[in-house]
Amino acid sequence: MRYRILGGTGIEVSVHCLGTMMFGAVGNADHDDCARIVHAALDRGINFVDTADMYSAGESEEILGKALKGRRDDVVLATKVHFRMGEGPNRSGNSRRWILREVEESLRRLRTDWIDLYQIHRPDRSTDIEETLSVLSDLVRQGKIRAFGCSSFPAEEIVEAHHVAERRGLQRFRTEQPPYSLLARGVEADVLPVCGRYGMGVLTWSPLASGFLSGAYRRGRPVDLSTGRPALTPARFDPALPENAAKFDALEKLVALAEDLGCSLPALAVAFAAAHPAVTSVITGPRTIGHLEELLKGAPLTLDDATLDRIDEIVPPGTNLYPPDGAWRPPSLADAALRRRPLTERAAG
């Protein structure tokens, strides 16, 4: 396993990062089995592990806390904060009040005294970015976190955060965690170049496009829309829908490319993400030991320029054929009221 420096922090992390979203009730509820996955990853040279407070409502962090007993010093541990954790107000978001409370809960669940990388899981339009950077800077000074970053932030909000940090004398985001895959290349147009300009580390998520690039889905094969990821977003997987034609066209060409290279489609997908110069580490989220082993088989795969050129022909750079599930959408797109004047003001004359 190769290692790269994480965003100028001097911290070395493995190019494969073990993601734990599938640990707990939403994926693998067997804590002992999840611990075996963690130990197998560490034994194979992975030293970077990513989780979040909201994964299975904290259960993922609890599993990691138990699994890392006796091995904590060998691991660069990352977690995230933002999404709702319980009923009532002030139990989510990026406010000082919530972050100060929730970091203590994550430390407790993870059974550790410090978090190596604490990430803001999504932007929060209700909280001034200075408020968020201020509390994160305080947590670094207190030794509770070593560095902090953001996840799924658009390029303009990353730039704003850096400007605010410089003006106010605050510490800055050291990393960004964007969705990036063979079918979701939109971040190549803005987020990845911005991260490169600011010297930020990049750990990408969903390299298999929420399972679409797992190899299980092919044109002409029936798709069971009642289970797994297709049950959550059936419109994204249904081959009968005209809007999915381009995705399945690209998928067939990528399968053929993987066969020419003598590798699996998932191995090709992870190697593609790791080949971008802005990317530090690629998060993979296995649910079983078998999934982990299959992904690790592709670790030595090197994609030459000719192969990357073929990928560019299949899915042009900066193109999103499969917008990632769960990615943040700007309010200007998600909220129609922000794109429409009041009815009485719309006419030009």
mmCIF file of C-alpha atoms in Angstrom:
data_model
loop_
_atom_site.group_PDB
_atom_site.id
_atom_site.type_symbol
_atom_site.label_atom_id
_atom_site.label_comp_id
_atom_site.label_asym_id
_atom_site.label_seq_id
_atom_site.Cartn_x
_atom_site.Cartn_y
_atom_site.Cartn_z
ATOM 1 C CA MET A 1 0.000 0.000 0.000
ATOM 2 C CA ARG A 2 1.314 3.421 -0.956
ATOM 3 C CA TYR A 3 1.020 6.491 1.261
ATOM 4 C CA ARG A 4 0.525 10.159 0.494
ATOM 5 C CA ILE A 5 0.736 13.319 2.594
ATOM 6 C CA LEU A 6 -2.666 14.592 3.690
ATOM 7 C CA GLY A 7 -3.137 18.222 2.718
ATOM 8 C CA GLY A 8 0.149 19.627 3.938
ATOM 9 C CA THR A 9 -0.417 18.315 7.471
ATOM 10 C CA GLY A 10 2.614 16.036 7.325
ATOM 11 C CA ILE A 11 0.315 13.097 8.125
ATOM 12 C CA GLU A 12 0.889 10.087 5.855
ATOM 13 C CA VAL A 13 -2.236 8.209 4.822
ATOM 14 C CA SER A 14 -2.795 5.141 2.664
ATOM 15 C CA VAL A 15 -4.137 5.637 -0.854
ATOM 16 C CA HIS A 16 -7.000 3.305 0.084
ATOM 17 C CA CYS A 17 -9.105 4.635 2.967
ATOM 18 C CA LEU A 18 -11.431 2.247 4.785
ATOM 19 C CA GLY A 19 -14.928 3.734 4.829
ATOM 20 C CA THR A 20 -17.305 2.467 7.490
ATOM 21 C CA MET A 21 -20.713 3.693 6.375
ATOM 22 C CA MET A 22 -21.777 0.036 6.038
ATOM 23 C CA PHE A 23 -20.885 -0.742 9.661
ATOM 24 C CA GLY A 24 -23.965 -1.043 11.817
ATOM 25 C CA ALA A 25 -27.687 -1.348 11.266
ATOM 26 C CA VAL A 26 -27.730 0.030 7.710
ATOM 27 C CA GLY A 27 -25.236 -2.540 6.455
ATOM 28 C CA ASN A 28 -23.404 -5.109 8.578
ATOM 29 C CA ALA A 29 -24.887 -5.320 12.064
ATOM 30 C CA ASP A 30 -22.368 -7.961 13.215
ATOM 31 C CA HIS A 31 -19.865 -5.977 15.295
ATOM 32 C CA ASP A 32 -17.326 -8.780 15.409
ATOM 33 C CA ASP A 33 -17.429 -9.199 11.649
ATOM 34 C CA CYS A 34 -16.937 -5.452 11.176
ATOM 35 C CA ALA A 35 -13.940 -5.607 13.526
ATOM 36 C CA ARG A 36 -12.455 -8.368 11.374
ATOM 37 C CA ILE A 37 -12.801 -6.101 8.334
ATOM 38 C CA VAL A 38 -10.970 -3.324 10.180
ATOM 39 C CA HIS A 39 -8.165 -5.633 11.284
ATOM 40 C CA ALA A 40 -7.805 -7.129 7.793
ATOM 41 C CA ALA A 41 -7.525 -3.650 6.307
ATOM 42 C CA LEU A 42 -4.879 -2.604 8.827
ATOM 43 C CA ASP A 43 -2.938 -5.821 8.252
ATOM 44 C CA ARG A 44 -2.877 -5.050 4.508
ATOM 45 C CA GLY A 45 -1.354 -1.611 5.054
ATOM 46 C CA ILE A 46 -4.409 0.643 5.214
ATOM 47 C CA ASN A 47 -3.861 3.188 7.978
ATOM 48 C CA PHE A 48 -6.666 5.627 7.152
ATOM 49 C CA VAL A 49 -10.220 5.005 8.420
ATOM 50 C CA ASP A 50 -13.213 7.268 7.811
ATOM 51 C CA THR A 51 -16.559 7.300 9.596
ATOM 52 C CA ALA A 52 -19.243 9.792 10.661
ATOM 53 C CA ASP A 53 -21.392 10.375 13.703
ATOM 54 C CA MET A 54 -24.587 9.769 11.709
ATOM 55 C CA TYR A 55 -23.603 6.393 10.229
ATOM 56 C CA SER A 56 -26.155 4.033 11.791
ATOM 57 C CA ALA A 57 -26.872 6.782 14.358
ATOM 58 C CA GLY A 58 -23.430 6.493 15.979
ATOM 59 C CA GLU A 59 -23.144 2.706 15.815
ATOM 60 C CA SER A 60 -20.350 2.840 13.221
ATOM 61 C CA GLU A 61 -18.223 4.961 15.556
ATOM 62 C CA GLU A 62 -18.932 2.572 18.421
ATOM 63 C CA ILE A 63 -17.840 -0.411 16.328
ATOM 64 C CA LEU A 64 -14.627 1.363 15.356
ATOM 65 C CA GLY A 65 -13.921 2.300 18.947
ATOM 66 C CA LYS A 66 -13.990 -1.358 19.942
ATOM 67 C CA ALA A 67 -12.141 -2.574 16.845
ATOM 68 C CA LEU A 68 -9.232 -0.142 17.276
ATOM 69 C CA LYS A 69 -8.489 -1.113 20.861
ATOM 70 C CA GLY A 70 -4.728 -1.568 21.102
ATOM 71 C CA ARG A 71 -4.159 -0.247 17.566
ATOM 72 C CA ARG A 72 -5.291 3.368 17.843
ATOM 73 C CA ASP A 73 -1.790 4.834 17.417
ATOM 74 C CA ASP A 74 -1.427 3.042 14.063
ATOM 75 C CA VAL A 75 -4.522 4.641 12.562
ATOM 76 C CA VAL A 76 -5.312 8.042 11.088
ATOM 77 C CA LEU A 77 -8.911 8.324 12.234
ATOM 78 C CA ALA A 78 -11.415 10.605 10.507
ATOM 79 C CA THR A 79 -15.026 11.310 11.383
ATOM 80 C CA LYS A 80 -17.664 13.882 10.480
ATOM 81 C CA VAL A 81 -20.356 16.092 12.003
ATOM 82 C CA HIS A 82 -23.415 17.907 10.619
ATOM 83 C CA PHE A 83 -26.428 15.634 10.175
ATOM 84 C CA ARG A 84 -29.222 15.287 12.702
ATOM 85 C CA MET A 85 -28.546 13.122 15.748
ATOM 86 C CA GLY A 86 -31.827 12.823 17.626
ATOM 87 C CA GLU A 87 -35.046 14.771 17.975
ATOM 88 C CA GLY A 88 -35.461 18.434 18.770
ATOM 89 C CA PRO A 89 -33.645 21.630 17.763
ATOM 90 C CA ASN A 90 -29.887 22.224 17.924
ATOM 91 C CA ARG A 91 -28.948 18.587 17.332
ATOM 92 C CA SER A 92 -27.474 19.080 13.875
ATOM 93 C CA GLY A 93 -25.670 21.613 11.715
ATOM 94 C CA ASN A 94 -22.367 23.439 11.923
ATOM 95 C CA SER A 95 -22.882 25.734 14.913
ATOM 96 C CA ARG A 96 -20.407 26.126 17.773
ATOM 97 C CA ARG A 97 -23.052 24.858 20.175
ATOM 98 C CA TRP A 98 -23.616 21.605 18.291
ATOM 99 C CA ILE A 99 -20.013 20.891 17.292
ATOM 100 C CA LEU A 100 -18.734 21.312 20.872
ATOM 101 C CA ARG A 101 -21.341 18.866 22.089
ATOM 102 C CA GLU A 102 -21.074 16.323 19.294
ATOM 103 C CA VAL A 103 -17.273 16.115 19.201
ATOM 104 C CA GLU A 104 -17.423 14.875 22.785
ATOM 105 C CA GLU A 105 -19.953 12.227 21.772
ATOM 106 C CA SER A 106 -17.753 11.076 18.884
ATOM 107 C CA LEU A 107 -14.707 10.878 21.155
ATOM 108 C CA ARG A 108 -16.726 8.793 23.600
ATOM 109 C CA ARG A 109 -18.058 6.423 20.948
ATOM 110 C CA LEU A 110 -14.635 6.079 19.319
ATOM 111 C CA ARG A 111 -12.974 5.474 22.717
ATOM 112 C CA THR A 112 -10.167 7.893 21.931
ATOM 113 C CA ASP A 113 -8.750 11.165 23.240
ATOM 114 C CA TRP A 114 -8.284 12.731 19.813
ATOM 115 C CA ILE A 115 -9.590 12.685 16.254
ATOM 116 C CA ASP A 116 -7.018 13.032 13.495
ATOM 117 C CA LEU A 117 -9.364 14.584 10.929
ATOM 118 C CA TYR A 118 -12.690 16.131 11.916
ATOM 119 C CA GLN A 119 -14.850 16.972 8.914
ATOM 120 C CA ILE A 120 -17.908 19.138 8.354
ATOM 121 C CA HIS A 121 -20.175 16.690 6.564
ATOM 122 C CA ARG A 122 -22.158 19.242 4.516
ATOM 123 C CA PRO A 123 -22.486 23.036 4.219
ATOM 124 C CA ASP A 124 -24.956 24.768 6.531
ATOM 125 C CA ARG A 125 -26.539 27.934 5.162
ATOM 126 C CA SER A 126 -27.900 28.841 8.623
ATOM 127 C CA THR A 127 -24.418 29.111 10.210
ATOM 128 C CA ASP A 128 -21.765 31.681 9.365
ATOM 129 C CA ILE A 129 -18.629 29.888 8.166
ATOM 130 C CA GLU A 130 -16.580 32.016 10.590
ATOM 131 C CA GLU A 131 -18.534 30.481 13.468
ATOM 132 C CA THR A 132 -17.661 26.981 12.248
ATOM 133 C CA LEU A 133 -13.982 27.681 11.553
ATOM 134 C CA SER A 134 -13.651 29.374 14.929
ATOM 135 C CA VAL A 135 -14.841 26.392 16.962
ATOM 136 C CA LEU A 136 -12.782 23.964 14.850
ATOM 137 C CA SER A 137 -9.678 26.081 15.420
ATOM 138 C CA ASP A 138 -10.365 25.990 19.159
ATOM 139 C CA LEU A 139 -10.647 22.195 19.071
ATOM 140 C CA VAL A 140 -7.243 21.945 17.372
ATOM 141 C CA ARG A 141 -5.691 24.138 20.072
ATOM 142 C CA GLN A 142 -7.339 21.985 22.747
ATOM 143 C CA GLY A 143 -5.806 18.858 21.212
ATOM 144 C CA LYS A 144 -9.146 17.156 20.644
ATOM 145 C CA ILE A 145 -8.663 17.164 16.876
ATOM 146 C CA ARG A 146 -5.453 17.317 14.847
ATOM 147 C CA ALA A 147 -6.856 18.856 11.654
ATOM 148 C CA PHE A 148 -10.225 19.587 10.101
ATOM 149 C CA GLY A 149 -11.797 19.485 6.663
ATOM 150 C CA CYS A 150 -15.060 19.640 4.764
ATOM 151 C CA SER A 151 -17.154 17.193 2.755
ATOM 152 C CA SER A 152 -19.195 17.762 -0.404
ATOM 153 C CA PHE A 153 -18.603 21.515 -0.329
ATOM 154 C CA PRO A 154 -18.922 23.337 -3.661
ATOM 155 C CA ALA A 155 -15.836 25.141 -4.909
ATOM 156 C CA GLU A 156 -17.159 28.615 -4.102
ATOM 157 C CA GLU A 157 -17.780 27.737 -0.454
ATOM 158 C CA ILE A 158 -14.295 26.239 -0.123
ATOM 159 C CA VAL A 159 -12.836 29.495 -1.479
ATOM 160 C CA GLU A 160 -14.987 31.567 0.888
ATOM 161 C CA ALA A 161 -13.891 29.464 3.866
ATOM 162 C CA HIS A 162 -10.227 30.024 3.024
ATOM 163 C CA HIS A 163 -10.727 33.768 2.652
ATOM 164 C CA VAL A 164 -12.550 33.968 5.993
ATOM 165 C CA ALA A 165 -9.830 31.929 7.715
ATOM 166 C CA GLU A 166 -7.137 34.263 6.366
ATOM 167 C CA ARG A 167 -9.006 37.460 7.276
ATOM 168 C CA ARG A 168 -9.897 36.310 10.786
ATOM 169 C CA GLY A 169 -6.665 34.525 11.657
ATOM 170 C CA LEU A 170 -8.351 31.143 11.938
ATOM 171 C CA GLN A 171 -7.116 27.718 10.929
ATOM 172 C CA ARG A 172 -8.364 26.502 7.547
ATOM 173 C CA PHE A 173 -9.921 23.456 5.990
ATOM 174 C CA ARG A 174 -7.082 21.036 5.240
ATOM 175 C CA THR A 175 -9.141 18.513 3.278
ATOM 176 C CA GLU A 176 -12.240 18.077 1.159
ATOM 177 C CA GLN A 177 -14.223 14.860 0.734
ATOM 178 C CA PRO A 178 -16.113 14.965 -2.589
ATOM 179 C CA PRO A 179 -17.983 12.282 -4.528
ATOM 180 C CA TYR A 180 -15.870 11.148 -7.491
ATOM 181 C CA SER A 181 -16.137 8.194 -9.838
ATOM 182 C CA LEU A 182 -15.917 7.097 -13.462
ATOM 183 C CA LEU A 183 -19.515 8.250 -13.889
ATOM 184 C CA ALA A 184 -19.458 11.306 -11.608
ATOM 185 C CA ARG A 185 -16.610 13.517 -12.810
ATOM 186 C CA GLY A 186 -18.195 16.898 -12.164
ATOM 187 C CA VAL A 187 -15.710 17.836 -9.428
ATOM 188 C CA GLU A 188 -12.893 17.799 -11.984
ATOM 189 C CA ALA A 189 -14.181 21.127 -13.310
ATOM 190 C CA ASP A 190 -13.940 23.135 -10.104
ATOM 191 C CA VAL A 191 -13.624 21.379 -6.730
ATOM 192 C CA LEU A 192 -10.448 19.415 -7.488
ATOM 193 C CA PRO A 193 -8.607 22.386 -9.065
ATOM 194 C CA VAL A 194 -9.571 24.578 -6.101
ATOM 195 C CA CYS A 195 -8.300 21.949 -3.664
ATOM 196 C CA GLY A 196 -5.052 21.797 -5.615
ATOM 197 C CA ARG A 197 -4.661 25.580 -5.494
ATOM 198 C CA TYR A 198 -5.110 25.640 -1.715
ATOM 199 C CA GLY A 199 -2.958 22.572 -1.076
ATOM 200 C CA MET A 200 -5.856 20.618 0.377
ATOM 201 C CA GLY A 201 -5.907 16.861 0.707
ATOM 202 C CA VAL A 202 -8.747 15.123 -1.104
ATOM 203 C CA LEU A 203 -10.370 11.883 0.050
ATOM 204 C CA THR A 204 -13.031 10.856 -2.433
ATOM 205 C CA TRP A 205 -16.193 8.888 -1.704
ATOM 206 C CA SER A 206 -18.461 6.614 -3.757
ATOM 207 C CA PRO A 207 -15.877 5.412 -6.319
ATOM 208 C CA LEU A 208 -18.367 2.677 -7.305
ATOM 209 C CA ALA A 209 -21.174 5.215 -7.898
ATOM 210 C CA SER A 210 -23.343 3.823 -5.099
ATOM 211 C CA GLY A 211 -22.824 0.290 -6.408
ATOM 212 C CA PHE A 212 -23.619 1.044 -10.053
ATOM 213 C CA LEU A 213 -19.986 0.196 -10.889
ATOM 214 C CA SER A 214 -19.916 -2.940 -8.747
ATOM 215 C CA GLY A 215 -20.302 -5.191 -11.789
ATOM 216 C CA ALA A 216 -23.739 -6.373 -10.714
ATOM 217 C CA TYR A 217 -25.642 -4.185 -13.164
ATOM 218 C CA ARG A 218 -25.533 -4.668 -16.921
ATOM 219 C CA ARG A 219 -27.675 -3.755 -19.905
ATOM 220 C CA GLY A 220 -30.131 -6.539 -20.695
ATOM 221 C CA ARG A 221 -30.113 -7.941 -17.171
ATOM 222 C CA PRO A 222 -33.150 -7.463 -14.934
ATOM 223 C CA VAL A 223 -32.565 -5.206 -11.940
ATOM 224 C CA ASP A 224 -34.301 -6.017 -8.653
ATOM 225 C CA LEU A 225 -35.605 -2.593 -7.647
ATOM 226 C CA SER A 226 -36.992 -3.844 -4.338
ATOM 227 C CA THR A 227 -33.724 -4.411 -2.443
ATOM 228 C CA GLY A 228 -30.389 -2.731 -1.770
ATOM 229 C CA ARG A 229 -29.421 0.588 -3.294
ATOM 230 C CA PRO A 230 -31.921 0.274 -6.185
ATOM 231 C CA ALA A 231 -34.742 0.193 -3.634
ATOM 232 C CA LEU A 232 -33.615 3.569 -2.293
ATOM 233 C CA THR A 233 -33.269 5.253 -5.686
ATOM 234 C CA PRO A 234 -34.973 3.008 -8.263
ATOM 235 C CA ALA A 235 -35.017 5.716 -10.923
ATOM 236 C CA ARG A 236 -31.216 5.673 -11.032
ATOM 237 C CA PHE A 237 -30.978 1.931 -11.686
ATOM 238 C CA ASP A 238 -33.968 1.107 -13.876
ATOM 239 C CA PRO A 239 -32.612 0.251 -17.371
ATOM 240 C CA ALA A 240 -36.091 0.748 -18.846
ATOM 241 C CA LEU A 241 -35.995 4.501 -18.210
ATOM 242 C CA PRO A 242 -34.719 6.539 -21.191
ATOM 243 C CA GLU A 243 -32.742 8.878 -18.935
ATOM 244 C CA ASN A 244 -30.545 5.946 -17.847
ATOM 245 C CA ALA A 245 -29.517 5.008 -21.392
ATOM 246 C CA ALA A 246 -26.280 7.039 -21.309
ATOM 247 C CA LYS A 247 -25.249 5.484 -17.987
ATOM 248 C CA PHE A 248 -25.757 1.933 -19.240
ATOM 249 C CA ASP A 249 -23.992 2.760 -22.515
ATOM 250 C CA ALA A 250 -20.968 4.025 -20.585
ATOM 251 C CA LEU A 251 -21.155 1.074 -18.192
ATOM 252 C CA GLU A 252 -20.889 -1.469 -21.019
ATOM 253 C CA LYS A 253 -17.862 0.314 -22.476
ATOM 254 C CA LEU A 254 -16.189 0.474 -19.067
ATOM 255 C CA VAL A 255 -16.827 -3.245 -18.530
ATOM 256 C CA ALA A 256 -15.159 -3.942 -21.882
ATOM 257 C CA LEU A 257 -12.208 -1.748 -20.908
ATOM 258 C CA ALA A 258 -11.785 -3.596 -17.595
ATOM 259 C CA GLU A 259 -11.844 -6.918 -19.466
ATOM 260 C CA ASP A 260 -9.138 -5.649 -21.837
ATOM 261 C CA LEU A 261 -7.011 -4.713 -18.819
ATOM 262 C CA GLY A 262 -7.658 -8.050 -17.101
ATOM 263 C CA CYS A 263 -9.125 -6.443 -13.985
ATOM 264 C CA SER A 264 -12.519 -6.124 -12.342
ATOM 265 C CA LEU A 265 -14.725 -3.102 -12.894
ATOM 266 C CA PRO A 266 -14.460 -2.062 -9.198
ATOM 267 C CA ALA A 267 -10.657 -2.226 -9.418
ATOM 268 C CA LEU A 268 -10.739 0.001 -12.492
ATOM 269 C CA ALA A 269 -13.065 2.441 -10.708
ATOM 270 C CA VAL A 270 -10.858 2.806 -7.631
ATOM 271 C CA ALA A 271 -7.653 3.055 -9.697
ATOM 272 C CA PHE A 272 -9.242 5.807 -11.785
ATOM 273 C CA ALA A 273 -10.027 7.951 -8.744
ATOM 274 C CA ALA A 274 -6.549 7.400 -7.272
ATOM 275 C CA ALA A 275 -4.879 8.498 -10.533
ATOM 276 C CA HIS A 276 -6.027 12.126 -10.313
ATOM 277 C CA PRO A 277 -3.175 14.368 -9.071
ATOM 278 C CA ALA A 278 -5.451 16.173 -6.605
ATOM 279 C CA VAL A 279 -6.664 12.964 -4.926
ATOM 280 C CA THR A 280 -4.872 11.829 -1.783
ATOM 281 C CA SER A 281 -6.961 8.817 -0.811
ATOM 282 C CA VAL A 282 -9.985 6.902 -2.120
ATOM 283 C CA ILE A 283 -12.633 5.818 0.377
ATOM 284 C CA THR A 284 -14.042 2.347 -0.186
ATOM 285 C CA GLY A 285 -16.855 1.076 2.024
ATOM 286 C CA PRO A 286 -16.882 -2.739 2.136
ATOM 287 C CA ARG A 287 -19.722 -4.505 3.899
ATOM 288 C CA THR A 288 -17.927 -7.870 4.064
ATOM 289 C CA ILE A 289 -14.397 -9.253 4.157
ATOM 290 C CA GLY A 290 -14.952 -10.507 0.619
ATOM 291 C CA HIS A 291 -15.711 -7.010 -0.615
ATOM 292 C CA LEU A 292 -12.536 -5.718 1.036
ATOM 293 C CA GLU A 293 -10.362 -8.430 -0.451
ATOM 294 C CA GLU A 294 -11.764 -7.846 -3.925
ATOM 295 C CA LEU A 295 -11.004 -4.134 -3.720
ATOM 296 C CA LEU A 296 -7.498 -4.696 -2.357
ATOM 297 C CA LYS A 297 -6.674 -6.969 -5.277
ATOM 298 C CA GLY A 298 -6.816 -3.910 -7.489
ATOM 299 C CA ALA A 299 -4.431 -1.821 -5.404
ATOM 300 C CA PRO A 300 -1.388 -2.461 -7.677
ATOM 301 C CA LEU A 301 -3.341 -1.521 -10.829
ATOM 302 C CA THR A 302 -1.718 1.335 -12.767
ATOM 303 C CA LEU A 303 -3.731 3.082 -15.488
ATOM 304 C CA ASP A 304 -1.511 4.366 -18.292
ATOM 305 C CA ASP A 305 -2.267 7.437 -20.393
ATOM 306 C CA ALA A 306 -3.818 5.371 -23.177
ATOM 307 C CA THR A 307 -6.287 3.834 -20.708
ATOM 308 C CA LEU A 308 -7.171 7.197 -19.196
ATOM 309 C CA ASP A 309 -7.679 8.553 -22.725
ATOM 310 C CA ARG A 310 -10.146 5.745 -23.392
ATOM 311 C CA ILE A 311 -11.998 6.607 -20.192
ATOM 312 C CA ASP A 312 -12.152 10.259 -21.292
ATOM 313 C CA GLU A 313 -13.765 9.131 -24.535
ATOM 314 C CA ILE A 314 -16.384 7.122 -22.663
ATOM 315 C CA VAL A 315 -17.167 9.749 -20.010
ATOM 316 C CA PRO A 316 -15.760 13.192 -20.893
ATOM 317 C CA PRO A 317 -13.858 15.026 -18.123
ATOM 318 C CA GLY A 318 -16.079 17.081 -15.843
ATOM 319 C CA THR A 319 -19.214 15.146 -16.805
ATOM 320 C CA ASN A 320 -21.748 13.715 -14.362
ATOM 321 C CA LEU A 321 -23.634 10.761 -15.818
ATOM 322 C CA TYR A 322 -24.543 9.537 -12.336
ATOM 323 C CA PRO A 323 -24.988 12.409 -9.852
ATOM 324 C CA PRO A 324 -24.026 10.860 -6.501
ATOM 325 C CA ASP A 325 -26.688 9.847 -3.994
ATOM 326 C CA GLY A 326 -26.564 12.081 -0.946
ATOM 327 C CA ALA A 327 -24.401 14.791 -2.496
ATOM 328 C CA TRP A 328 -25.126 18.321 -1.340
ATOM 329 C CA ARG A 329 -27.281 20.434 -3.647
ATOM 330 C CA PRO A 330 -26.967 24.227 -3.535
ATOM 331 C CA PRO A 331 -30.089 25.902 -2.139
ATOM 332 C CA SER A 332 -30.234 27.891 -5.383
ATOM 333 C CA LEU A 333 -31.110 24.605 -7.123
ATOM 334 C CA ALA A 334 -32.946 22.758 -4.372
ATOM 335 C CA ASP A 335 -35.250 25.631 -3.343
ATOM 336 C CA ALA A 336 -37.444 26.846 -6.197
ATOM 337 C CA ALA A 337 -38.295 30.038 -4.286
ATOM 338 C CA LEU A 338 -34.693 31.179 -4.673
ATOM 339 C CA ARG A 339 -34.991 30.937 -8.464
ATOM 340 C CA ARG A 340 -38.366 32.684 -8.840
ATOM 341 C CA ARG A 341 -39.380 36.263 -8.223
ATOM 342 C CA PRO A 342 -42.762 36.841 -6.617
ATOM 343 C CA LEU A 343 -45.494 36.294 -9.192
ATOM 344 C CA THR A 344 -46.407 39.970 -9.298
ATOM 345 C CA GLU A 345 -42.834 40.978 -10.140
ATOM 346 C CA ARG A 346 -42.026 38.538 -12.954
ATOM 347 C CA ALA A 347 -43.310 40.472 -15.916
ATOM 348 C CA ALA A 348 -40.913 42.825 -17.709
ATOM 349 C CA GLY A 349 -43.539 45.479 -18.304
#
